[in-house]
Short mmCIF file of C-alpha atoms in Angstrom, two decimals:
data_model
loop_
_atom_site.label_atom_id
_atom_site.label_comp_id
_atom_site.label_asym_id
_atom_site.label_seq_id
_atom_site.Cartn_x
_atom_site.Cartn_y
_atom_site.Cartn_z
CA MET A 1 63.27 109.89 113.22
CA GLY A 2 66.60 108.80 111.93
CA LEU A 3 66.02 111.27 108.86
CA GLY A 4 65.59 114.13 111.21
CA LEU A 5 68.30 113.37 113.41
CA SER A 6 70.77 113.14 110.46
CA LEU A 7 69.51 116.23 108.92
CA THR A 8 69.80 118.05 112.00
CA ALA A 9 73.32 116.68 112.71
CA VAL A 10 74.45 117.85 109.28
CA ILE A 11 72.94 121.29 109.44
CA ALA A 12 74.43 121.75 113.07
CA LEU A 13 77.72 120.77 111.78
CA ILE A 14 77.68 123.50 109.08
CA LEU A 15 76.44 126.15 111.43
CA LEU A 16 79.26 125.29 113.85
CA VAL A 17 81.94 125.92 111.19
CA PHE A 18 80.13 129.00 110.35
CA ALA A 19 80.20 130.02 113.72
CA GLY A 20 83.64 129.08 114.47
CA VAL A 21 85.21 130.71 111.43
CA LYS A 22 82.86 133.77 110.85
CA GLY A 23 82.20 134.55 114.57
CA ALA A 24 85.24 133.45 116.54
CA ASN A 25 87.91 133.49 113.70
CA LEU A 26 89.33 129.99 114.46
CA HIS A 27 90.88 129.65 110.98
CA LEU A 28 93.80 127.38 112.41
CA LEU A 29 91.41 125.06 114.44
CA PHE A 30 89.28 124.35 111.25
CA GLY A 31 92.02 124.51 108.62
CA ALA A 32 94.57 122.31 110.34
CA VAL A 33 93.90 120.96 113.80
CA ILE A 34 90.54 119.34 112.86
CA PRO A 35 91.76 118.02 109.37
CA TYR A 36 94.84 116.51 111.28
CA ALA A 37 92.85 114.96 114.02
CA ALA A 38 90.53 113.34 111.42
CA PHE A 39 93.25 111.95 109.45
CA ILE A 40 94.80 110.29 112.52
CA ILE A 41 91.28 108.88 113.46
CA PHE A 42 90.74 107.68 110.26
CA THR A 43 94.05 105.83 109.93
CA ILE A 44 94.20 104.27 113.37
CA GLY A 45 90.53 103.63 113.37
CA VAL A 46 90.54 101.72 110.19
CA ILE A 47 93.70 99.74 110.88
CA TYR A 48 92.11 98.87 114.31
CA ARG A 49 88.80 97.60 112.85
CA VAL A 50 90.72 95.68 110.12
CA VAL A 51 93.02 93.81 112.62
CA LYS A 52 90.04 93.28 115.09
CA TRP A 53 88.26 91.51 112.02
CA GLY A 54 91.69 89.76 111.29
CA ARG A 55 91.52 88.20 114.78
CA SER A 56 88.26 86.45 114.52
CA PRO A 57 88.59 82.95 113.56
CA VAL A 58 86.88 81.83 110.47
CA PRO A 59 86.64 78.25 111.08
CA PHE A 60 84.22 77.02 108.34
CA ARG A 61 84.15 77.77 104.81
CA ILE A 62 81.06 80.05 104.38
CA PRO A 63 81.24 81.54 100.68
CA THR A 64 77.89 82.36 99.19
CA THR A 65 77.31 80.08 96.37
CA GLY A 66 75.95 82.12 93.49
CA GLY A 67 76.22 79.23 90.77
CA GLN A 68 77.10 75.60 90.05
CA GLU A 69 79.70 74.47 92.50
CA ASN A 70 82.73 72.31 91.30
CA SER A 71 81.51 68.67 90.88
CA PHE A 72 81.80 66.07 88.22
CA PRO A 73 83.80 66.90 85.29
CA TRP A 74 80.85 66.84 82.90
CA ILE A 75 78.94 69.43 85.15
CA LYS A 76 80.23 72.94 84.25
CA GLN A 77 81.24 74.94 87.24
CA ASN A 78 80.52 78.52 87.59
CA LYS A 79 84.02 79.53 88.40
CA PHE A 80 83.66 83.29 89.40
CA ASP A 81 80.40 82.87 91.34
CA ASN A 82 81.13 79.63 93.08
CA PRO A 83 85.00 79.42 93.04
CA SER A 84 86.95 76.69 94.12
CA THR A 85 90.43 77.90 93.68
CA THR A 86 92.39 81.14 94.80
CA SER A 87 92.45 82.35 91.22
CA GLY A 88 88.77 82.03 91.00
CA VAL A 89 88.36 83.80 94.40
CA ILE A 90 90.69 86.82 93.14
CA VAL A 91 88.52 87.08 89.97
CA ARG A 92 85.52 87.04 92.33
CA MET A 93 86.81 89.70 94.33
CA LEU A 94 87.93 92.00 91.66
CA LEU A 95 84.51 91.73 90.01
CA GLU A 96 82.94 92.42 93.55
CA VAL A 97 85.05 95.25 94.38
CA PHE A 98 85.21 97.00 90.74
CA ALA A 99 81.80 96.16 89.45
CA PHE A 100 79.50 95.00 92.43
CA ARG A 101 78.73 91.89 90.85
CA SER A 102 76.50 90.54 93.66
CA LEU A 103 74.44 93.76 93.91
CA PHE A 104 73.95 93.30 90.00
CA ARG A 105 71.89 90.27 90.82
CA LEU A 106 69.43 92.29 93.07
CA THR A 107 65.97 91.39 92.71
CA LYS A 108 62.71 93.13 93.46
CA SER A 109 59.32 91.53 94.36
CA GLU A 110 56.12 93.54 93.90
CA LEU A 111 52.41 93.05 93.72
CA LYS A 112 51.08 93.58 90.13
CA ASP A 113 47.28 92.96 89.76
CA GLY A 114 47.23 90.94 92.83
CA LYS A 115 50.26 88.78 91.75
CA LEU A 116 53.44 88.56 93.24
CA VAL A 117 56.00 89.26 90.64
CA HIS A 118 59.91 89.02 90.82
CA GLY A 119 62.12 90.99 88.51
CA SER A 120 65.54 92.53 88.34
CA ASP A 121 66.12 95.78 89.93
CA LYS A 122 69.48 97.65 88.63
CA TRP A 123 68.88 100.87 89.88
CA LEU A 124 70.67 100.32 93.02
CA TRP A 125 73.57 98.90 91.25
CA LEU A 126 73.93 101.45 88.76
CA ALA A 127 73.57 104.46 91.28
CA GLY A 128 75.98 102.62 93.67
CA LEU A 129 78.54 102.03 91.14
CA ALA A 130 78.39 105.54 89.67
CA PHE A 131 78.68 107.05 93.15
CA HIS A 132 81.51 104.95 94.27
CA TRP A 133 83.63 105.54 90.95
CA CYS A 134 82.82 109.09 90.94
CA PHE A 135 84.02 109.30 94.53
CA LEU A 136 87.12 107.72 93.84
CA ILE A 137 87.85 109.68 90.89
CA ILE A 138 87.05 113.09 92.95
CA LEU A 139 89.48 111.91 95.67
CA ILE A 140 92.33 111.16 93.09
CA ARG A 141 91.59 114.65 91.55
CA HIS A 142 91.85 116.39 94.69
CA LEU A 143 95.47 115.21 95.11
CA ARG A 144 96.45 118.19 92.86
CA PHE A 145 96.05 120.15 95.98
CA PHE A 146 98.39 117.89 97.89
CA THR A 147 101.34 117.55 95.47
CA GLN A 148 103.53 120.48 94.46
CA ASN A 149 104.41 119.35 90.96
CA VAL A 150 101.22 117.53 90.18
CA PRO A 151 101.69 114.03 89.09
CA PHE A 152 100.79 113.38 85.19
CA VAL A 153 98.23 110.58 86.34
CA ILE A 154 96.65 113.25 88.54
CA GLN A 155 96.26 115.69 85.62
CA LEU A 156 95.22 113.09 83.42
CA PHE A 157 92.11 112.33 85.69
CA GLU A 158 91.32 115.84 85.90
CA ALA A 159 91.42 116.51 82.04
CA LEU A 160 89.41 113.47 81.37
CA ASP A 161 86.68 114.40 83.89
CA ALA A 162 86.50 117.85 82.43
CA PHE A 163 86.74 116.44 78.82
CA PHE A 164 83.62 118.45 77.57
CA GLN A 165 84.88 121.90 78.40
CA VAL A 166 81.73 123.04 79.38
CA GLY A 167 81.84 126.63 81.25
CA VAL A 168 84.73 128.07 83.04
CA PRO A 169 86.16 126.47 85.61
CA LEU A 170 85.53 123.58 83.49
CA LEU A 171 82.64 121.38 84.46
CA TYR A 172 83.73 118.08 85.90
CA LEU A 173 81.29 115.07 84.94
CA THR A 174 81.92 113.28 88.14
CA ASP A 175 80.27 116.19 90.06
CA ILE A 176 76.99 115.82 88.26
CA PHE A 177 77.23 112.09 88.36
CA LEU A 178 78.09 111.86 92.03
CA VAL A 179 75.28 114.32 93.00
CA GLY A 180 72.64 112.50 90.91
CA ALA A 181 73.64 108.97 92.24
CA VAL A 182 73.84 110.19 95.99
CA THR A 183 70.56 111.96 95.38
CA TYR A 184 69.04 108.63 94.07
CA LEU A 185 70.57 106.67 96.90
CA PHE A 186 68.98 108.96 99.54
CA LEU A 187 65.69 109.33 97.86
CA ARG A 188 65.08 105.55 97.70
CA ARG A 189 65.49 105.39 101.46
CA VAL A 190 62.79 108.18 101.79
CA VAL A 191 60.45 107.18 98.86
CA PHE A 192 60.23 103.32 99.02
CA PRO A 193 58.40 102.17 102.31
CA GLN A 194 60.29 99.04 102.59
CA VAL A 195 63.55 100.71 102.29
CA LYS A 196 62.53 103.52 104.56
CA TYR A 197 61.43 101.02 107.07
CA ILE A 198 65.01 99.52 107.64
CA SER A 199 66.74 102.95 107.51
CA LEU A 200 68.45 104.14 110.44
CA ALA A 201 70.15 107.44 111.26
CA ALA A 202 73.54 105.52 110.44
CA ASP A 203 72.09 104.92 107.02
CA TYR A 204 70.81 108.68 106.29
CA PHE A 205 73.84 110.55 108.05
CA PRO A 206 76.70 109.38 105.68
CA LEU A 207 74.40 110.05 102.57
CA LEU A 208 73.47 113.64 103.76
CA LEU A 209 77.05 114.06 104.95
CA ILE A 210 78.38 113.18 101.40
CA LEU A 211 75.90 115.10 99.66
CA SER A 212 76.71 118.28 101.76
CA ILE A 213 80.40 117.75 100.91
CA ALA A 214 79.67 117.39 97.22
CA VAL A 215 77.23 120.61 97.20
CA THR A 216 79.70 122.74 99.13
CA GLY A 217 82.39 121.79 96.90
CA ILE A 218 80.38 122.40 93.88
CA LEU A 219 79.49 125.90 95.10
CA MET A 220 83.03 126.68 95.82
CA ARG A 221 83.99 125.61 92.58
CA TYR A 222 81.51 127.29 90.22
CA PHE A 223 79.45 129.81 92.30
CA ILE A 224 80.69 131.18 95.57
CA ARG A 225 84.46 131.57 94.52
CA VAL A 226 87.33 131.14 96.86
CA ASP A 227 91.07 132.18 96.68
CA ILE A 228 92.29 129.14 95.29
CA VAL A 229 95.90 129.81 95.49
CA GLY A 230 95.33 130.41 99.31
CA VAL A 231 93.51 126.90 99.50
CA LYS A 232 96.47 125.36 98.06
CA GLN A 233 98.95 126.95 100.15
CA LEU A 234 96.88 125.65 103.08
CA THR A 235 96.73 122.26 101.87
CA MET A 236 100.33 122.20 101.01
CA GLY A 237 101.05 123.43 104.34
CA LEU A 238 99.17 120.35 105.57
CA VAL A 239 101.32 117.99 104.02
CA THR A 240 104.51 119.50 104.66
CA PHE A 241 103.47 119.81 108.55
CA SER A 242 103.61 123.55 108.44
CA PRO A 243 100.07 124.58 108.40
CA VAL A 244 99.32 128.13 107.42
CA ALA A 245 95.58 129.25 107.94
CA SER A 246 94.53 131.88 105.52
CA GLU A 247 91.71 134.34 106.39
CA SER A 248 91.52 135.19 102.88
CA ILE A 249 89.89 131.90 101.87
CA GLY A 250 86.08 132.19 102.05
CA VAL A 251 83.95 130.51 104.89
CA ILE A 252 82.43 127.86 102.28
CA PHE A 253 86.00 126.23 102.14
CA TYR A 254 86.05 125.57 105.75
CA ILE A 255 82.68 124.40 105.75
CA HIS A 256 83.74 121.92 102.97
CA VAL A 257 87.14 120.84 104.78
CA PHE A 258 85.24 120.35 108.16
CA LEU A 259 82.47 118.21 106.52
CA VAL A 260 85.16 115.98 104.98
CA SER A 261 87.09 116.05 108.16
CA VAL A 262 83.80 114.70 109.89
CA LEU A 263 83.46 111.98 107.28
CA PHE A 264 87.09 110.77 107.69
CA ALA A 265 86.75 110.69 111.55
CA TYR A 266 83.15 109.08 111.45
CA PHE A 267 84.42 106.43 108.99
CA PRO A 268 86.09 103.93 111.17
CA PHE A 269 82.88 103.72 113.50
CA SER A 270 80.25 103.41 110.73
CA LYS A 271 79.17 101.18 107.84
CA LEU A 272 81.51 103.00 105.69
CA MET A 273 84.10 100.52 106.95
CA HIS A 274 82.60 98.51 104.24
CA MET A 275 85.44 99.74 102.22
CA GLY A 276 88.10 97.28 104.31
CA GLY A 277 85.10 94.71 105.21
CA VAL A 278 84.49 93.82 101.47
CA LEU A 279 87.98 92.27 101.31
CA LEU A 280 87.47 90.60 104.49
CA SER A 281 84.14 89.20 103.96
CA PRO A 282 84.43 85.38 104.41
CA THR A 283 81.18 85.00 102.20
CA ARG A 284 83.32 86.41 99.51
CA ASN A 285 87.03 85.77 99.84
CA LEU A 286 86.86 81.88 100.48
CA ALA A 287 87.12 79.30 97.90
CA ASN A 288 84.13 76.86 98.13
CA ASN A 289 86.40 73.84 98.53
CA ASN A 290 84.67 72.35 101.52
CA ARG A 291 84.59 68.88 99.81
CA MET A 292 87.86 68.87 98.33
CA VAL A 293 90.14 70.00 101.31
CA ARG A 294 89.73 69.10 105.00
CA HIS A 295 89.46 72.19 106.90
CA ILE A 296 90.48 71.92 110.50
CA ASN A 297 89.03 73.98 113.25
CA PRO A 298 91.70 76.60 113.98
CA TRP A 299 90.97 76.54 117.74
CA ASP A 300 90.88 73.00 118.07
CA TYR A 301 93.06 71.72 121.12
CA PRO A 302 93.72 68.11 122.24
CA VAL A 303 90.59 67.22 124.45
CA HIS A 304 91.46 64.80 127.28
CA VAL A 305 89.57 61.80 126.89
CA HIS A 306 88.55 59.43 129.39
CA THR A 307 88.21 55.97 127.58
CA TYR A 308 86.28 53.09 128.68
CA GLU A 309 89.39 51.16 129.42
CA GLU A 310 90.51 53.91 131.97
CA TYR A 311 86.96 53.71 133.42
CA GLU A 312 86.99 50.12 133.94
CA ASN A 313 90.53 50.13 135.63
CA ASP A 314 89.05 52.71 138.00
CA PHE A 315 86.14 50.74 138.98
CA ARG A 316 86.91 47.09 137.99
CA GLU A 317 86.48 45.60 141.66
CA LYS A 318 83.24 47.50 142.30
CA MET A 319 81.88 46.36 139.03
CA LYS A 320 82.79 42.77 139.97
CA LYS A 321 81.01 42.82 143.21
CA ALA A 322 77.91 44.24 141.63
CA GLY A 323 77.82 41.52 138.97
CA ILE A 324 78.58 43.94 135.97
CA PRO A 325 80.53 42.16 133.23
CA VAL A 326 84.17 43.56 132.56
CA GLU A 327 86.19 43.09 129.59
CA LYS A 328 89.32 42.36 131.42
CA GLU A 329 89.57 40.10 134.57
CA MET B 1 95.57 86.86 113.46
CA TYR B 2 94.27 84.67 110.91
CA ASN B 3 95.47 85.21 107.32
CA GLY B 4 97.96 87.62 109.04
CA GLY B 5 100.24 88.14 105.92
CA LYS B 6 97.62 88.82 103.51
CA ILE B 7 95.86 91.44 105.92
CA PHE B 8 99.21 92.83 106.72
CA ILE B 9 100.01 93.55 103.15
CA GLY B 10 96.61 95.06 102.59
CA LEU B 11 97.37 97.46 105.69
CA ILE B 12 100.66 98.24 104.25
CA ILE B 13 99.20 99.44 100.95
CA PHE B 14 96.51 101.18 102.65
CA VAL B 15 98.86 103.20 104.97
CA GLY B 16 101.30 103.56 101.96
CA LEU B 17 98.53 105.42 100.08
CA LEU B 18 97.95 107.84 102.90
CA ILE B 19 101.43 108.59 103.29
CA LEU B 20 102.13 109.10 99.98
CA PRO B 21 101.22 113.02 99.61
CA PHE B 22 103.39 113.50 102.74
CA TYR B 23 106.20 111.58 101.39
CA LEU B 24 106.08 113.29 97.93
CA SER B 25 106.28 116.61 99.59
CA MET B 26 108.57 115.94 102.22
CA GLY B 27 111.72 118.26 102.64
CA LYS B 28 110.20 120.54 99.82
CA ALA B 29 109.59 124.07 100.53
CA ILE B 30 106.10 125.18 99.38
CA ALA B 31 106.16 127.64 96.34
CA LYS B 32 104.73 130.90 97.02
CA PRO B 33 102.85 132.07 93.70
CA ASP B 34 104.03 135.66 93.03
CA PRO B 35 102.34 137.02 90.01
CA LYS B 36 104.27 139.97 88.82
CA VAL B 37 102.50 143.41 87.90
CA ASP B 38 105.41 145.28 87.05
CA THR B 39 105.29 145.45 83.17
CA PRO B 40 106.24 148.54 81.43
CA VAL B 41 102.81 149.44 80.59
CA ILE B 42 101.34 149.05 84.01
CA LYS B 43 104.45 151.07 85.40
CA GLN B 44 103.57 154.14 83.25
CA MET B 45 99.75 153.72 84.46
CA ALA B 46 98.74 156.69 86.93
CA VAL B 47 96.22 154.58 88.59
CA LYS B 48 97.12 150.88 88.55
CA GLN B 49 93.49 149.69 88.18
CA CYS B 50 92.38 146.47 86.36
CA VAL B 51 89.22 146.15 84.39
CA GLU B 52 87.55 144.97 87.87
CA SER B 53 88.76 145.04 91.58
CA LYS B 54 91.73 142.72 92.49
CA ASP B 55 89.38 140.71 94.62
CA PHE B 56 87.01 139.94 91.69
CA MET B 57 89.73 139.31 89.34
CA LYS B 58 91.46 136.88 91.56
CA THR B 59 88.33 134.57 91.68
CA ALA B 60 86.37 135.36 88.85
CA HIS B 61 88.66 136.23 85.88
CA MET B 62 88.17 132.89 84.20
CA GLN B 63 84.45 133.30 84.20
CA MET B 64 84.83 136.85 82.91
CA LEU B 65 87.01 135.77 80.19
CA ASN B 66 84.61 133.05 79.26
CA ASP B 67 81.65 135.66 79.21
CA TRP B 68 83.84 138.02 77.12
CA ARG B 69 84.28 135.09 74.45
CA ASP B 70 80.58 134.30 74.15
CA SER B 71 79.85 138.07 73.87
CA VAL B 72 82.55 138.54 71.20
CA VAL B 73 82.16 135.53 69.35
CA ARG B 74 78.46 134.80 69.39
CA GLU B 75 76.80 138.05 69.70
CA GLY B 76 79.57 140.41 68.17
CA ASN B 77 79.48 142.74 71.09
CA ARG B 78 82.98 143.89 71.93
CA LEU B 79 82.09 146.77 74.60
CA TYR B 80 82.34 145.80 78.37
CA THR B 81 81.14 148.20 80.87
CA ALA B 82 82.90 147.85 84.31
CA ALA B 83 81.39 148.04 87.70
CA ASP B 84 82.80 151.59 87.87
CA GLY B 85 81.40 152.68 84.63
CA LYS B 86 84.55 152.71 82.48
CA SER B 87 84.37 150.85 79.24
CA TYR B 88 86.74 148.29 77.74
CA ASP B 89 87.34 146.45 74.37
CA MET B 90 86.55 142.85 75.13
CA SER B 91 89.75 141.45 73.93
CA LEU B 92 92.14 138.98 75.57
CA GLN B 93 95.02 139.87 73.37
CA ASN B 94 94.57 143.85 73.12
CA THR B 95 93.09 144.54 76.59
CA CYS B 96 94.39 141.78 79.13
CA MET B 97 97.65 141.01 77.52
CA LYS B 98 98.29 144.78 76.86
CA CYS B 99 99.08 145.47 80.42
CA HIS B 100 99.60 141.65 81.58
CA SER B 101 102.18 141.22 78.77
CA ASN B 102 104.23 138.89 81.04
CA LYS B 103 102.46 135.75 80.88
CA LYS B 104 105.07 133.58 82.30
CA GLN B 105 105.41 135.74 85.22
CA PHE B 106 101.71 136.48 85.61
CA CYS B 107 99.32 133.94 84.30
CA ASP B 108 101.38 130.98 84.66
CA GLU B 109 102.68 131.85 88.17
CA CYS B 110 99.27 130.86 89.73
CA HIS B 111 98.04 128.36 87.13
CA ASN B 112 101.11 126.17 87.31
CA PHE B 113 101.00 126.28 91.29
CA VAL B 114 97.31 124.80 91.34
CA ALA B 115 97.76 122.92 88.07
CA VAL B 116 95.27 124.58 86.06
CA LYS B 117 95.53 124.41 82.41
CA PRO B 118 93.57 127.16 80.72
CA TYR B 119 92.68 126.56 77.10
CA CYS B 120 92.93 130.17 76.02
CA TRP B 121 96.02 129.39 73.70
CA ASP B 122 94.35 126.83 71.79
CA CYS B 123 92.94 129.44 69.74
CA HIS B 124 94.90 132.64 70.82
CA LEU B 125 98.38 133.39 69.74
CA MET B 126 100.60 132.90 72.62
CA PRO B 127 102.29 135.95 73.43
CA LYS B 128 106.21 136.02 72.40
CA GLU B 129 108.20 136.75 75.56
CA GLY B 130 111.93 137.15 76.01
CA ALA B 131 112.74 134.87 79.04
#
């Protein structure tokens, strides 16, 4: 159900651009208006979600404890998996964001000869890490279209990515790794019954969308060629707020740009917000110092307490008449 | 907002990165690459025609040069038959650069614009130009 829906959605999006650009000649709409709109939705949406998260109180420390907590001096603490200091938390977050440390600990349980066995499962970690790093490098690489005198750092990324100088235009390693990794991430949701069972349209759609973006990009670079100078004039027009839509650029470019726009616009509404969410996870970004520091509930307010003394003052005479002992005569 | 300071700094960095490409290009005119095809050799040609059509050359010249290299270096075949039936000697320096002798005003014009660095001149002799 979810898979069919996602696949239909992605195909419909591609057909929409095809009809819009080839049929209706809406170059400016797909080349400038929609990318701008998507960029604004992305920026405001992400800020809105992050601020909304920031406004939720976290009254208790709830870090996941992946190792020995701080205890007696003769018990060795696991400083990164169960940090009790800010510096420990920083290291934990760096490892989490850059190396997906908690995913590295993923285990798999399966029946083997009638016995339930547990073992480590590194494939998801490997594919996830490869995918995210490739995506970042590809994003940085694309900045060559958005800067006039391309900074050295961006050129360096590009040169390293095309290090092996295979074919012309030079083959990017990240292209291969990204498509491979996303394909694995997609197939595991289709092939493994346990994962398929919990997969929804919101899981398939971003994967299929990203896969389509990668495939259209690769097609554009290596197979269906487009006028790259026209492309850069369009993108530079976007960053200087003077967009010029070129009709000389092939439709494959508009499909690529539209799918990227959809990804950007979809981002704040989807699970992709884990980009900001990972930094705001209380299970990761809090030091486990529950037993060292007193944490006061942030929404505590002074409660009006009716003490026994006040109660007795209110009812003293009635209590005496009823023969109930009182503390103060 | 709880931990507002830290979140605010994070958001500032996020927005800063998003604005960076706009900021870097602010107030700059976009260059319009204009590859010159006015060398003496081209001027003398009766029909100004490259090996293949302009549109083909625009998007696929790099693949053609790569195929030429493989054909010449690996198979020893130097004869290229174009789509219109004419034959050409497969040679960057003797065929391409004979007409397009103005590397700076022709090749570099677009390559620099899109930050592409072809490695032709790792092996070939860079043509000597006046300006």
